[in-house]
Short mmCIF file of N, CA and C in Angstrom, two decimals:
data_model
loop_
_atom_site.label_atom_id
_atom_site.label_comp_id
_atom_site.label_asym_id
_atom_site.label_seq_id
_atom_site.Cartn_x
_atom_site.Cartn_y
_atom_site.Cartn_z
N MET S 1 -4.72 -72.62 -49.33
CA MET S 1 -4.02 -73.72 -49.95
C MET S 1 -2.82 -74.10 -49.09
N SER S 2 -2.69 -75.34 -48.78
CA SER S 2 -1.61 -75.82 -47.94
C SER S 2 -0.46 -76.30 -48.83
N LEU S 3 0.72 -75.83 -48.56
CA LEU S 3 1.88 -76.26 -49.34
C LEU S 3 2.39 -77.62 -48.89
N ILE S 4 2.22 -77.89 -47.60
CA ILE S 4 2.69 -79.16 -47.08
C ILE S 4 1.46 -79.93 -46.61
N PRO S 5 1.18 -81.05 -47.21
CA PRO S 5 -0.02 -81.80 -46.79
C PRO S 5 0.17 -82.33 -45.38
N TRP S 6 -0.92 -82.27 -44.62
CA TRP S 6 -0.87 -82.74 -43.24
C TRP S 6 -0.87 -84.26 -43.21
N ARG S 7 0.07 -84.79 -42.48
CA ARG S 7 0.14 -86.22 -42.24
C ARG S 7 0.56 -86.42 -40.81
N ASN S 8 0.31 -87.56 -40.33
CA ASN S 8 0.81 -87.89 -39.01
C ASN S 8 2.33 -87.99 -39.12
N LYS S 9 3.02 -87.18 -38.39
CA LYS S 9 4.47 -87.09 -38.53
C LYS S 9 5.21 -88.05 -37.59
N ARG S 10 4.53 -89.00 -37.08
CA ARG S 10 5.17 -89.96 -36.17
C ARG S 10 5.83 -91.08 -36.95
N ASN S 11 6.93 -91.52 -36.43
CA ASN S 11 7.60 -92.70 -36.98
C ASN S 11 6.77 -93.90 -36.52
N GLU S 12 6.08 -94.50 -37.46
CA GLU S 12 5.11 -95.54 -37.12
C GLU S 12 5.75 -96.71 -36.38
N SER S 13 6.99 -97.03 -36.70
CA SER S 13 7.60 -98.20 -36.07
C SER S 13 7.91 -97.97 -34.60
N ARG S 14 8.28 -96.70 -34.22
CA ARG S 14 8.68 -96.44 -32.84
C ARG S 14 7.74 -95.47 -32.12
N GLY S 15 6.77 -94.87 -32.82
CA GLY S 15 5.85 -93.92 -32.17
C GLY S 15 6.52 -92.59 -31.83
N GLU S 16 7.64 -92.25 -32.50
CA GLU S 16 8.36 -91.00 -32.22
C GLU S 16 8.04 -89.97 -33.29
N LEU S 17 8.27 -88.69 -32.95
CA LEU S 17 8.13 -87.62 -33.93
C LEU S 17 9.31 -87.63 -34.88
N ALA S 18 9.05 -87.27 -36.12
CA ALA S 18 10.14 -87.13 -37.09
C ALA S 18 11.03 -85.97 -36.64
N PRO S 19 12.34 -85.98 -36.94
CA PRO S 19 13.26 -84.95 -36.45
C PRO S 19 12.85 -83.53 -36.82
N LEU S 20 12.42 -83.29 -38.05
CA LEU S 20 12.03 -81.93 -38.43
C LEU S 20 10.77 -81.48 -37.72
N THR S 21 9.86 -82.37 -37.50
CA THR S 21 8.64 -82.02 -36.77
C THR S 21 8.96 -81.70 -35.32
N GLU S 22 9.86 -82.46 -34.75
CA GLU S 22 10.28 -82.20 -33.37
C GLU S 22 10.98 -80.84 -33.28
N PHE S 23 11.83 -80.52 -34.25
CA PHE S 23 12.51 -79.22 -34.27
C PHE S 23 11.50 -78.09 -34.38
N ARG S 24 10.51 -78.25 -35.28
CA ARG S 24 9.50 -77.21 -35.46
C ARG S 24 8.70 -77.01 -34.16
N SER S 25 8.39 -78.08 -33.47
CA SER S 25 7.66 -77.98 -32.21
C SER S 25 8.47 -77.19 -31.18
N GLU S 26 9.78 -77.44 -31.13
CA GLU S 26 10.63 -76.71 -30.20
C GLU S 26 10.69 -75.22 -30.54
N VAL S 27 10.79 -74.89 -31.83
CA VAL S 27 10.82 -73.49 -32.25
C VAL S 27 9.48 -72.82 -31.93
N ASP S 28 8.38 -73.51 -32.19
CA ASP S 28 7.06 -72.96 -31.85
C ASP S 28 6.95 -72.71 -30.35
N ARG S 29 7.43 -73.63 -29.55
CA ARG S 29 7.38 -73.47 -28.10
C ARG S 29 8.23 -72.27 -27.66
N LEU S 30 9.39 -72.08 -28.30
CA LEU S 30 10.24 -70.94 -27.98
C LEU S 30 9.54 -69.63 -28.26
N PHE S 31 8.95 -69.50 -29.46
CA PHE S 31 8.25 -68.27 -29.81
C PHE S 31 7.02 -68.05 -28.93
N ASP S 32 6.31 -69.11 -28.61
CA ASP S 32 5.15 -68.97 -27.74
C ASP S 32 5.55 -68.45 -26.37
N SER S 33 6.63 -68.99 -25.82
CA SER S 33 7.07 -68.54 -24.49
C SER S 33 7.58 -67.10 -24.55
N PHE S 34 8.21 -66.71 -25.63
CA PHE S 34 8.70 -65.33 -25.75
C PHE S 34 7.53 -64.36 -25.84
N LEU S 35 6.53 -64.69 -26.62
CA LEU S 35 5.39 -63.80 -26.77
C LEU S 35 4.53 -63.76 -25.51
N ARG S 36 4.49 -64.85 -24.79
CA ARG S 36 3.71 -64.90 -23.57
C ARG S 36 4.45 -64.21 -22.42
N GLU S 37 5.78 -64.23 -22.44
CA GLU S 37 6.58 -63.67 -21.36
C GLU S 37 7.54 -62.63 -21.94
N PRO S 38 7.06 -61.41 -22.22
CA PRO S 38 7.93 -60.41 -22.83
C PRO S 38 9.11 -60.05 -21.94
N PHE S 39 10.26 -59.93 -22.57
CA PHE S 39 11.50 -59.50 -21.93
C PHE S 39 11.91 -60.39 -20.77
N GLY S 40 11.45 -61.64 -20.77
CA GLY S 40 11.86 -62.58 -19.75
C GLY S 40 11.29 -62.30 -18.37
N TRP S 41 10.24 -61.48 -18.28
CA TRP S 41 9.70 -61.13 -16.97
C TRP S 41 8.74 -62.17 -16.45
N GLY S 42 8.33 -63.11 -17.26
CA GLY S 42 7.45 -64.18 -16.81
C GLY S 42 6.04 -63.69 -16.61
N ASP S 43 5.20 -64.56 -16.11
CA ASP S 43 3.80 -64.23 -15.89
C ASP S 43 3.60 -63.27 -14.73
N ARG S 44 4.62 -63.15 -13.87
CA ARG S 44 4.46 -62.32 -12.69
C ARG S 44 4.62 -60.84 -13.00
N GLY S 45 5.22 -60.50 -14.12
CA GLY S 45 5.46 -59.10 -14.43
C GLY S 45 6.77 -58.63 -13.83
N TRP S 46 7.21 -57.44 -14.20
CA TRP S 46 8.51 -56.97 -13.76
C TRP S 46 8.50 -56.52 -12.31
N ASN S 47 7.35 -56.26 -11.74
CA ASN S 47 7.31 -55.77 -10.37
C ASN S 47 7.66 -56.83 -9.34
N ASP S 48 7.45 -58.10 -9.63
CA ASP S 48 7.60 -59.11 -8.60
C ASP S 48 9.01 -59.67 -8.48
N LEU S 49 9.71 -59.87 -9.60
CA LEU S 49 11.02 -60.49 -9.53
C LEU S 49 11.86 -60.02 -10.71
N TRP S 50 13.10 -59.67 -10.46
CA TRP S 50 14.00 -59.29 -11.54
C TRP S 50 15.38 -59.81 -11.21
N ASN S 51 16.17 -60.01 -12.26
CA ASN S 51 17.53 -60.53 -12.11
C ASN S 51 18.52 -59.44 -12.48
N PRO S 52 19.16 -58.84 -11.50
CA PRO S 52 20.16 -57.82 -11.83
C PRO S 52 21.38 -58.45 -12.49
N SER S 53 22.01 -57.68 -13.36
CA SER S 53 23.22 -58.14 -14.04
C SER S 53 24.37 -58.21 -13.03
N LEU S 54 25.27 -59.16 -13.26
CA LEU S 54 26.43 -59.23 -12.39
C LEU S 54 27.66 -59.65 -13.18
N ASP S 55 28.81 -59.24 -12.68
CA ASP S 55 30.11 -59.60 -13.22
C ASP S 55 30.90 -60.30 -12.12
N VAL S 56 31.56 -61.38 -12.48
CA VAL S 56 32.39 -62.11 -11.52
C VAL S 56 33.80 -62.17 -12.08
N THR S 57 34.77 -61.73 -11.29
CA THR S 57 36.18 -61.83 -11.68
C THR S 57 36.92 -62.61 -10.60
N ASP S 58 37.88 -63.38 -11.04
CA ASP S 58 38.66 -64.23 -10.14
C ASP S 58 40.13 -63.98 -10.43
N ASP S 59 40.85 -63.46 -9.43
CA ASP S 59 42.30 -63.28 -9.61
C ASP S 59 43.03 -64.12 -8.57
N ASP S 60 44.31 -63.87 -8.40
CA ASP S 60 45.12 -64.72 -7.52
C ASP S 60 44.68 -64.69 -6.06
N LYS S 61 44.20 -63.51 -5.58
CA LYS S 61 43.91 -63.37 -4.16
C LYS S 61 42.43 -63.24 -3.83
N THR S 62 41.61 -62.75 -4.77
CA THR S 62 40.21 -62.48 -4.45
C THR S 62 39.28 -62.88 -5.59
N VAL S 63 38.03 -63.09 -5.21
CA VAL S 63 36.93 -63.22 -6.16
C VAL S 63 36.08 -61.98 -5.96
N THR S 64 35.81 -61.26 -7.04
CA THR S 64 35.04 -60.02 -6.96
C THR S 64 33.74 -60.19 -7.74
N VAL S 65 32.64 -59.84 -7.09
CA VAL S 65 31.32 -59.92 -7.72
C VAL S 65 30.74 -58.51 -7.71
N LYS S 66 30.39 -58.01 -8.90
CA LYS S 66 29.75 -56.70 -9.02
C LYS S 66 28.33 -56.90 -9.52
N VAL S 67 27.37 -56.32 -8.80
CA VAL S 67 25.96 -56.49 -9.10
C VAL S 67 25.33 -55.13 -9.33
N GLU S 68 24.63 -54.97 -10.45
CA GLU S 68 23.94 -53.71 -10.75
C GLU S 68 22.57 -53.73 -10.10
N VAL S 69 22.40 -52.91 -9.05
CA VAL S 69 21.14 -52.83 -8.33
C VAL S 69 20.74 -51.37 -8.11
N PRO S 70 20.50 -50.63 -9.20
CA PRO S 70 20.13 -49.22 -9.04
C PRO S 70 18.78 -49.08 -8.34
N GLY S 71 18.70 -48.10 -7.46
CA GLY S 71 17.45 -47.85 -6.76
C GLY S 71 17.24 -48.70 -5.53
N VAL S 72 18.15 -49.64 -5.27
CA VAL S 72 18.03 -50.49 -4.08
C VAL S 72 18.91 -49.88 -2.99
N LYS S 73 18.33 -49.72 -1.81
CA LYS S 73 19.09 -49.18 -0.69
C LYS S 73 19.97 -50.28 -0.11
N PRO S 74 21.16 -49.92 0.37
CA PRO S 74 22.06 -50.94 0.94
C PRO S 74 21.41 -51.73 2.08
N ASP S 75 20.52 -51.10 2.85
CA ASP S 75 19.85 -51.81 3.94
C ASP S 75 18.89 -52.89 3.44
N ASP S 76 18.47 -52.80 2.17
CA ASP S 76 17.53 -53.77 1.60
C ASP S 76 18.23 -54.92 0.88
N ILE S 77 19.57 -55.02 1.02
CA ILE S 77 20.35 -56.07 0.37
C ILE S 77 20.84 -57.04 1.44
N SER S 78 20.74 -58.34 1.13
CA SER S 78 21.19 -59.37 2.05
C SER S 78 22.25 -60.23 1.35
N LEU S 79 23.34 -60.52 2.05
CA LEU S 79 24.43 -61.37 1.53
C LEU S 79 24.67 -62.52 2.49
N SER S 80 24.93 -63.69 1.93
CA SER S 80 25.34 -64.81 2.78
C SER S 80 26.19 -65.77 1.95
N VAL S 81 27.10 -66.44 2.63
CA VAL S 81 27.95 -67.46 2.00
C VAL S 81 27.68 -68.78 2.69
N THR S 82 27.27 -69.75 1.88
CA THR S 82 27.03 -71.09 2.39
C THR S 82 27.78 -72.07 1.51
N GLY S 83 28.75 -72.76 2.09
CA GLY S 83 29.56 -73.68 1.29
C GLY S 83 30.30 -72.92 0.20
N ASN S 84 30.05 -73.28 -1.05
CA ASN S 84 30.71 -72.59 -2.17
C ASN S 84 29.71 -71.73 -2.94
N THR S 85 28.68 -71.21 -2.25
CA THR S 85 27.66 -70.39 -2.90
C THR S 85 27.50 -69.06 -2.19
N LEU S 86 27.54 -67.98 -2.96
CA LEU S 86 27.24 -66.64 -2.46
C LEU S 86 25.80 -66.34 -2.85
N LEU S 87 24.97 -66.01 -1.87
CA LEU S 87 23.58 -65.66 -2.11
C LEU S 87 23.42 -64.16 -1.94
N ILE S 88 22.93 -63.51 -2.99
CA ILE S 88 22.67 -62.07 -2.96
C ILE S 88 21.17 -61.90 -3.19
N SER S 89 20.49 -61.26 -2.25
CA SER S 89 19.06 -61.03 -2.41
C SER S 89 18.73 -59.63 -1.91
N GLY S 90 17.59 -59.15 -2.35
CA GLY S 90 17.18 -57.83 -1.91
C GLY S 90 15.83 -57.45 -2.48
N GLU S 91 15.44 -56.23 -2.17
CA GLU S 91 14.15 -55.74 -2.61
C GLU S 91 14.26 -54.27 -2.97
N LYS S 92 13.61 -53.92 -4.06
CA LYS S 92 13.60 -52.55 -4.55
C LYS S 92 12.23 -51.95 -4.27
N LYS S 93 12.23 -50.78 -3.63
CA LYS S 93 10.98 -50.08 -3.35
C LYS S 93 11.18 -48.61 -3.71
N GLU S 94 10.50 -48.17 -4.73
CA GLU S 94 10.59 -46.77 -5.13
C GLU S 94 9.19 -46.19 -5.25
N SER S 95 9.08 -44.96 -4.87
CA SER S 95 7.81 -44.27 -5.01
C SER S 95 8.10 -42.83 -5.41
N GLU S 96 7.37 -42.34 -6.39
CA GLU S 96 7.57 -40.98 -6.88
C GLU S 96 6.20 -40.31 -6.94
N GLU S 97 6.10 -39.13 -6.35
CA GLU S 97 4.83 -38.43 -6.33
C GLU S 97 5.08 -36.96 -6.64
N ARG S 98 4.32 -36.44 -7.60
CA ARG S 98 4.43 -35.03 -7.97
C ARG S 98 3.04 -34.41 -7.97
N LYS S 99 2.95 -33.25 -7.36
CA LYS S 99 1.69 -32.51 -7.35
C LYS S 99 1.98 -31.12 -7.90
N GLY S 100 1.04 -30.60 -8.63
CA GLY S 100 1.23 -29.28 -9.21
C GLY S 100 -0.10 -28.67 -9.59
N ASP S 101 -0.06 -27.71 -10.48
CA ASP S 101 -1.26 -27.02 -10.94
C ASP S 101 -2.19 -27.98 -11.66
N GLY S 102 -3.14 -28.54 -10.93
CA GLY S 102 -4.09 -29.46 -11.53
C GLY S 102 -3.46 -30.78 -11.96
N LEU S 103 -2.26 -31.08 -11.45
CA LEU S 103 -1.54 -32.29 -11.85
C LEU S 103 -1.23 -33.14 -10.62
N TYR S 104 -1.51 -34.39 -10.72
CA TYR S 104 -1.11 -35.34 -9.69
C TYR S 104 -0.53 -36.55 -10.39
N HIS S 105 0.73 -36.86 -10.11
CA HIS S 105 1.42 -37.98 -10.75
C HIS S 105 2.05 -38.83 -9.65
N CYS S 106 1.74 -40.12 -9.66
CA CYS S 106 2.28 -41.02 -8.65
C CYS S 106 2.68 -42.32 -9.32
N GLU S 107 3.92 -42.76 -9.09
CA GLU S 107 4.40 -44.04 -9.62
C GLU S 107 5.07 -44.81 -8.49
N ARG S 108 4.85 -46.10 -8.52
CA ARG S 108 5.51 -46.98 -7.55
C ARG S 108 6.14 -48.13 -8.32
N ARG S 109 7.37 -48.43 -7.97
CA ARG S 109 8.08 -49.56 -8.56
C ARG S 109 8.63 -50.39 -7.42
N PHE S 110 8.46 -51.69 -7.53
CA PHE S 110 8.96 -52.57 -6.50
C PHE S 110 9.31 -53.91 -7.13
N GLY S 111 10.10 -54.65 -6.44
CA GLY S 111 10.46 -55.98 -6.93
C GLY S 111 11.58 -56.56 -6.09
N SER S 112 11.66 -57.86 -6.06
CA SER S 112 12.71 -58.52 -5.30
C SER S 112 13.62 -59.27 -6.26
N PHE S 113 14.81 -59.56 -5.81
CA PHE S 113 15.76 -60.32 -6.62
C PHE S 113 16.50 -61.29 -5.73
N ARG S 114 17.02 -62.31 -6.37
CA ARG S 114 17.81 -63.34 -5.68
C ARG S 114 18.76 -63.94 -6.69
N ARG S 115 20.05 -63.85 -6.41
CA ARG S 115 21.07 -64.43 -7.30
C ARG S 115 21.99 -65.31 -6.50
N ASN S 116 22.29 -66.48 -7.03
CA ASN S 116 23.26 -67.40 -6.44
C ASN S 116 24.50 -67.39 -7.32
N VAL S 117 25.66 -67.25 -6.70
CA VAL S 117 26.93 -67.25 -7.43
C VAL S 117 27.76 -68.41 -6.90
N MET S 118 28.11 -69.32 -7.80
CA MET S 118 28.98 -70.44 -7.41
C MET S 118 30.41 -69.92 -7.26
N LEU S 119 31.03 -70.23 -6.15
CA LEU S 119 32.38 -69.75 -5.86
C LEU S 119 33.39 -70.87 -6.07
N PRO S 120 34.61 -70.51 -6.48
CA PRO S 120 35.64 -71.54 -6.62
C PRO S 120 36.07 -72.04 -5.25
N PRO S 121 36.66 -73.22 -5.19
CA PRO S 121 37.12 -73.72 -3.89
C PRO S 121 38.21 -72.81 -3.33
N GLY S 122 38.28 -72.74 -2.01
CA GLY S 122 39.33 -71.97 -1.38
C GLY S 122 38.94 -70.55 -1.02
N VAL S 123 37.68 -70.18 -1.10
CA VAL S 123 37.25 -68.84 -0.69
C VAL S 123 36.98 -68.87 0.81
N ASP S 124 37.49 -67.89 1.53
CA ASP S 124 37.33 -67.81 2.98
C ASP S 124 36.03 -67.07 3.30
N PRO S 125 35.01 -67.75 3.84
CA PRO S 125 33.73 -67.09 4.11
C PRO S 125 33.81 -66.06 5.24
N GLU S 126 34.89 -66.07 5.99
CA GLU S 126 35.06 -65.10 7.07
C GLU S 126 35.64 -63.78 6.58
N LYS S 127 36.21 -63.76 5.39
CA LYS S 127 36.85 -62.56 4.87
C LYS S 127 36.11 -62.07 3.63
N VAL S 128 34.91 -61.54 3.86
CA VAL S 128 34.06 -61.02 2.79
C VAL S 128 33.77 -59.56 3.09
N THR S 129 33.94 -58.70 2.11
CA THR S 129 33.59 -57.29 2.25
C THR S 129 32.61 -56.91 1.15
N ALA S 130 31.75 -55.94 1.45
CA ALA S 130 30.76 -55.49 0.48
C ALA S 130 30.67 -53.97 0.52
N ASP S 131 30.69 -53.35 -0.65
CA ASP S 131 30.56 -51.90 -0.79
C ASP S 131 29.44 -51.60 -1.77
N TYR S 132 28.77 -50.48 -1.56
CA TYR S 132 27.69 -50.07 -2.46
C TYR S 132 27.94 -48.62 -2.85
N ALA S 133 28.03 -48.37 -4.15
CA ALA S 133 28.23 -47.00 -4.64
C ALA S 133 27.62 -46.87 -6.03
N HIS S 134 26.84 -45.82 -6.23
CA HIS S 134 26.27 -45.48 -7.53
C HIS S 134 25.47 -46.63 -8.15
N GLY S 135 24.71 -47.34 -7.32
CA GLY S 135 23.87 -48.41 -7.83
C GLY S 135 24.58 -49.72 -8.11
N VAL S 136 25.85 -49.84 -7.72
CA VAL S 136 26.61 -51.07 -7.95
C VAL S 136 27.08 -51.62 -6.61
N LEU S 137 26.71 -52.87 -6.34
CA LEU S 137 27.18 -53.58 -5.16
C LEU S 137 28.44 -54.34 -5.54
N THR S 138 29.52 -54.15 -4.79
CA THR S 138 30.78 -54.86 -5.04
C THR S 138 31.08 -55.74 -3.84
N VAL S 139 31.15 -57.04 -4.07
CA VAL S 139 31.46 -58.00 -3.02
C VAL S 139 32.82 -58.59 -3.32
N ARG S 140 33.72 -58.53 -2.33
CA ARG S 140 35.06 -59.09 -2.49
C ARG S 140 35.23 -60.23 -1.49
N LEU S 141 35.61 -61.38 -2.02
CA LEU S 141 35.81 -62.57 -1.19
C LEU S 141 37.27 -62.97 -1.28
N GLN S 142 37.96 -62.98 -0.14
CA GLN S 142 39.37 -63.33 -0.10
C GLN S 142 39.54 -64.84 -0.20
N LYS S 143 40.61 -65.25 -0.84
CA LYS S 143 40.93 -66.67 -0.93
C LYS S 143 41.82 -67.06 0.25
N THR S 144 41.76 -68.33 0.63
CA THR S 144 42.62 -68.82 1.70
C THR S 144 44.05 -68.93 1.16
N PRO S 145 45.04 -68.88 2.03
CA PRO S 145 46.43 -68.99 1.55
C PRO S 145 46.69 -70.27 0.77
N GLU S 146 45.99 -71.35 1.14
CA GLU S 146 46.18 -72.62 0.44
C GLU S 146 45.66 -72.57 -1.00
N ALA S 147 44.67 -71.72 -1.25
CA ALA S 147 44.06 -71.64 -2.58
C ALA S 147 44.80 -70.70 -3.52
N MET S 148 45.69 -69.89 -2.96
CA MET S 148 46.43 -68.95 -3.81
C MET S 148 47.50 -69.70 -4.60
N PRO S 149 47.72 -69.28 -5.84
CA PRO S 149 48.73 -69.97 -6.65
C PRO S 149 50.14 -69.73 -6.10
N LYS S 150 50.94 -70.74 -6.24
CA LYS S 150 52.33 -70.64 -5.75
C LYS S 150 53.26 -70.67 -6.95
N LYS S 151 54.21 -69.75 -6.94
CA LYS S 151 55.18 -69.70 -8.03
C LYS S 151 56.26 -70.73 -7.78
N ILE S 152 56.58 -71.45 -8.81
CA ILE S 152 57.59 -72.48 -8.73
C ILE S 152 58.77 -72.04 -9.61
N PRO S 153 59.93 -71.88 -9.02
CA PRO S 153 61.09 -71.45 -9.81
C PRO S 153 61.57 -72.58 -10.73
N VAL S 154 61.99 -72.18 -11.87
CA VAL S 154 62.52 -73.14 -12.84
C VAL S 154 64.03 -72.99 -12.86
N LYS S 155 64.74 -74.09 -12.63
CA LYS S 155 66.20 -74.05 -12.59
C LYS S 155 66.74 -74.59 -13.89
N ALA S 156 67.76 -73.93 -14.36
CA ALA S 156 68.42 -74.41 -15.59
C ALA S 156 69.38 -75.53 -15.21
N SER S 157 69.42 -76.57 -16.03
CA SER S 157 70.32 -77.68 -15.73
C SER S 157 71.53 -77.67 -16.62
#
């Protein structure tokens, strides 16, 4: 038994969908994409592409970007600055193999990532440092002297 009788939900005068029907279609599309692509991994699966989490902080002298890339070797990470964009890319390759009494266990995990970070104006592309420790990549970008804030004294009159 149908609670809502089926009708053509188009606005006959303009050929458009009614607002509630359009909303329902969008919600259906959202749920379909979620069920088809679990955990945002897409059709490719988690092995092909992943987006590591990152934090960006901006203070008076530097912009700091911290990227969580556990299991990625520093040699497999690439950094570049073009204009006002920092490009961080890399590839994760892990292999684990255990042999024992009648036991053989082998797992391989791999995947690449690519993140673009928009930088504020005034970042000096020549003064960039990067450190990697405990699965966290820290990139520090120095600002040019012109981009640093200047204190203006206030005089009492």
